[in-house]
C-alpha positions as a Markdown table, in Angstrom:
| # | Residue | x | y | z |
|---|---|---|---|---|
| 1 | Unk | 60.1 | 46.2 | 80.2 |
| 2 | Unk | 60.5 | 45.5 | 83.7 |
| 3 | Unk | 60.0 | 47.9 | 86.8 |
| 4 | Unk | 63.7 | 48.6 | 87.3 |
| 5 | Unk | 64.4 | 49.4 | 83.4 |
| 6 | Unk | 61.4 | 52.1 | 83.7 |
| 7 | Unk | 63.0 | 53.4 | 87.0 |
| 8 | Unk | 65.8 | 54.5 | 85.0 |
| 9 | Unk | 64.6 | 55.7 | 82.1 |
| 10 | Unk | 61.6 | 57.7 | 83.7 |
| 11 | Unk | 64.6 | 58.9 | 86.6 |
| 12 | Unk | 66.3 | 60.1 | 83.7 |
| 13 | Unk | 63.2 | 62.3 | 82.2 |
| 14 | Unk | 61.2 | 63.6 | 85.2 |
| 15 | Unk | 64.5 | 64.5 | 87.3 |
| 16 | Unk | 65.8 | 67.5 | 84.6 |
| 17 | Unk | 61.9 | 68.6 | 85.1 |
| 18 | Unk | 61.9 | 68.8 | 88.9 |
| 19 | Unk | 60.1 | 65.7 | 89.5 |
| 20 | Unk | 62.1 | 62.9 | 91.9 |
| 21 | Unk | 61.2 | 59.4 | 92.7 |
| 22 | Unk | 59.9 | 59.1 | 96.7 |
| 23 | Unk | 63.0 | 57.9 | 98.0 |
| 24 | Unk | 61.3 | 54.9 | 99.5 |
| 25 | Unk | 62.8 | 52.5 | 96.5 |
| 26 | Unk | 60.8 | 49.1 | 97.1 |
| 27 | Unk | 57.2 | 51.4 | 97.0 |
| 28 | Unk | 58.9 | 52.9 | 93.5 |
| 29 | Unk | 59.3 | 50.0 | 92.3 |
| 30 | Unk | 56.3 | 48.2 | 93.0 |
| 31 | Unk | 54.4 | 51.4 | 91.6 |
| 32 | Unk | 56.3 | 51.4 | 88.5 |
| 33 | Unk | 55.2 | 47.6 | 88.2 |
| 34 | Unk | 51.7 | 48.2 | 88.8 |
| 35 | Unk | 51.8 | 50.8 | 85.6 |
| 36 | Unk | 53.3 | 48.1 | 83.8 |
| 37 | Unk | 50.7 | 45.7 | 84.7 |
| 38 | Unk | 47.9 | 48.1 | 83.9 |
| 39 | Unk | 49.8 | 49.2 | 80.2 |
| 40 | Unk | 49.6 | 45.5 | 79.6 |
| 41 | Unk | 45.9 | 45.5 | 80.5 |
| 42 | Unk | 44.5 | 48.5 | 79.1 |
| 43 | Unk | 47.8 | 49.5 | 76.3 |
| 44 | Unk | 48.4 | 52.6 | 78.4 |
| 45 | Unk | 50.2 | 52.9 | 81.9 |
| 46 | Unk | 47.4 | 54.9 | 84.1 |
| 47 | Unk | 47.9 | 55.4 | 87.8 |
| 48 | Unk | 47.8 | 52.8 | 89.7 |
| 49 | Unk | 46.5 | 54.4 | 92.8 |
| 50 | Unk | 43.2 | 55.1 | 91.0 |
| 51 | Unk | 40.5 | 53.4 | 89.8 |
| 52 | Unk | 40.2 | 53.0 | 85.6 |
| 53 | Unk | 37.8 | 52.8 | 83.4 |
| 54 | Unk | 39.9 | 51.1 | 80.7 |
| 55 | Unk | 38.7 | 53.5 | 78.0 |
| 56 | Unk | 42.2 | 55.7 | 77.3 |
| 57 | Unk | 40.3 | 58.8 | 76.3 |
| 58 | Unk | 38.0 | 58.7 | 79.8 |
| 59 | Unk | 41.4 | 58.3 | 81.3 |
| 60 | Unk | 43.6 | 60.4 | 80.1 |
| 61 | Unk | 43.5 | 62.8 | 83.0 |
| 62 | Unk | 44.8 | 59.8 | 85.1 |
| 63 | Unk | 47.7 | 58.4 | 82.5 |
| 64 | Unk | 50.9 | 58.5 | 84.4 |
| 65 | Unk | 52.1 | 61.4 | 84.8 |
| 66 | Unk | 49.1 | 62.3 | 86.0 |
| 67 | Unk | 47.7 | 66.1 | 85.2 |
| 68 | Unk | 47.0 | 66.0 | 88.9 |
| 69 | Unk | 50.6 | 65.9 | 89.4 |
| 70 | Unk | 51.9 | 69.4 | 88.9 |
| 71 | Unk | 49.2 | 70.8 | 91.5 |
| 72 | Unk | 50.1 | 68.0 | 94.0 |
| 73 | Unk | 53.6 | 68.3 | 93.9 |
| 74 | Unk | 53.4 | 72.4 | 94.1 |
| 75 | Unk | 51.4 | 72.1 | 96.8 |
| 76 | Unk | 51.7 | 69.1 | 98.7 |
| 77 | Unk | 55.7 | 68.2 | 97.7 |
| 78 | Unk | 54.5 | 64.8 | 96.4 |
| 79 | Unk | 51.6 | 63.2 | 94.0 |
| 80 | Unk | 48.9 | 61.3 | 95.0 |
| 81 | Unk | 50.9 | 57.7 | 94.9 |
| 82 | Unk | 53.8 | 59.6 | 96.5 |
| 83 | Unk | 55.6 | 58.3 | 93.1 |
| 84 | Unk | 56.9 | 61.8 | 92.0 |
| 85 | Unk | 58.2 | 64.2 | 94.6 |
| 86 | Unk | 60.0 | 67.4 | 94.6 |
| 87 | Unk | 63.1 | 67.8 | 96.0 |
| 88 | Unk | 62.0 | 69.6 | 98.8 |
| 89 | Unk | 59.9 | 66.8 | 99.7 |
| 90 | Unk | 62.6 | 64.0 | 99.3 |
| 91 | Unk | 65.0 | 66.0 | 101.2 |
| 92 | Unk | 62.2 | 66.0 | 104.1 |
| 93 | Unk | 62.4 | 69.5 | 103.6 |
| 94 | Unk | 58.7 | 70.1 | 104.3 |
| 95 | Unk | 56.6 | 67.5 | 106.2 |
| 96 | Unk | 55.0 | 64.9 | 104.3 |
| 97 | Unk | 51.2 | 65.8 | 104.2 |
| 98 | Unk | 48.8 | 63.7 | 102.7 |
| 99 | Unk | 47.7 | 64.6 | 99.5 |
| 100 | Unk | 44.3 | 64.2 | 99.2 |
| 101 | Unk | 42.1 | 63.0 | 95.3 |
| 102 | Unk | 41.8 | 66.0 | 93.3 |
| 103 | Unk | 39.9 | 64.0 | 90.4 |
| 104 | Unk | 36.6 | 65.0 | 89.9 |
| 105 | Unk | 34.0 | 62.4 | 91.6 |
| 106 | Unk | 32.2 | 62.6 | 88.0 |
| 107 | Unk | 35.8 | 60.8 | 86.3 |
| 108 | Unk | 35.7 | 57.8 | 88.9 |
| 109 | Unk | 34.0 | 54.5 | 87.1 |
| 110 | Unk | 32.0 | 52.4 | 89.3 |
């Protein structure tokens, strides 16, 4: 599968849900490729924007969507990548605030 294929598909799931792409289209795309890369390393599609630990049950919490998402998009407009927005938020609606890690420190492997 390639990024633009997942664009669609994922567009086409998480849209109905309230959930939009950022509408910066080149970022989308190169986040959606970095899932990809990291299903093909670690056989699920974790964020991108985080650090993983390669074990899926450790990060499950971080396995795009995110459960960080809902609380970052109802508060913030957007997720922690800025991958999913609301509609609010791609509308420019309400300012575009940085959304800061909501994943406990404990979670992060180093």
């Amino acid at each position: 599968m390639e990024a633009e294929e997942l664009y669609e598909k994922l567009k086409k799931i998480q849209e109905p849900k309230g959930y939009f792409f950022n509408q910066d289209k080149e970022r989308v795309l190169d986040l959606l490729e970095s899932l990809l890369i990291n299903k093909e390393r670690y056989g699920y599609m974790c964020c991108p924007c985080r650090l993983a630990s390669g074990d899926k049950e450790k990060d499950k919490d971080i396995t795009c969507p995110c459960v960080y998402r809902v609380p970052d998009v109802e508060e913030y407009g957007s997720c922690y990548c800025n991958l999913y927005v609301s509609k609010e938020w791609k509308e420019k609606e309400i300012s575009h605030d940085y959304v800061p890690e909501r994943r406990p420190l404990e979670k992060i492997p180093y």
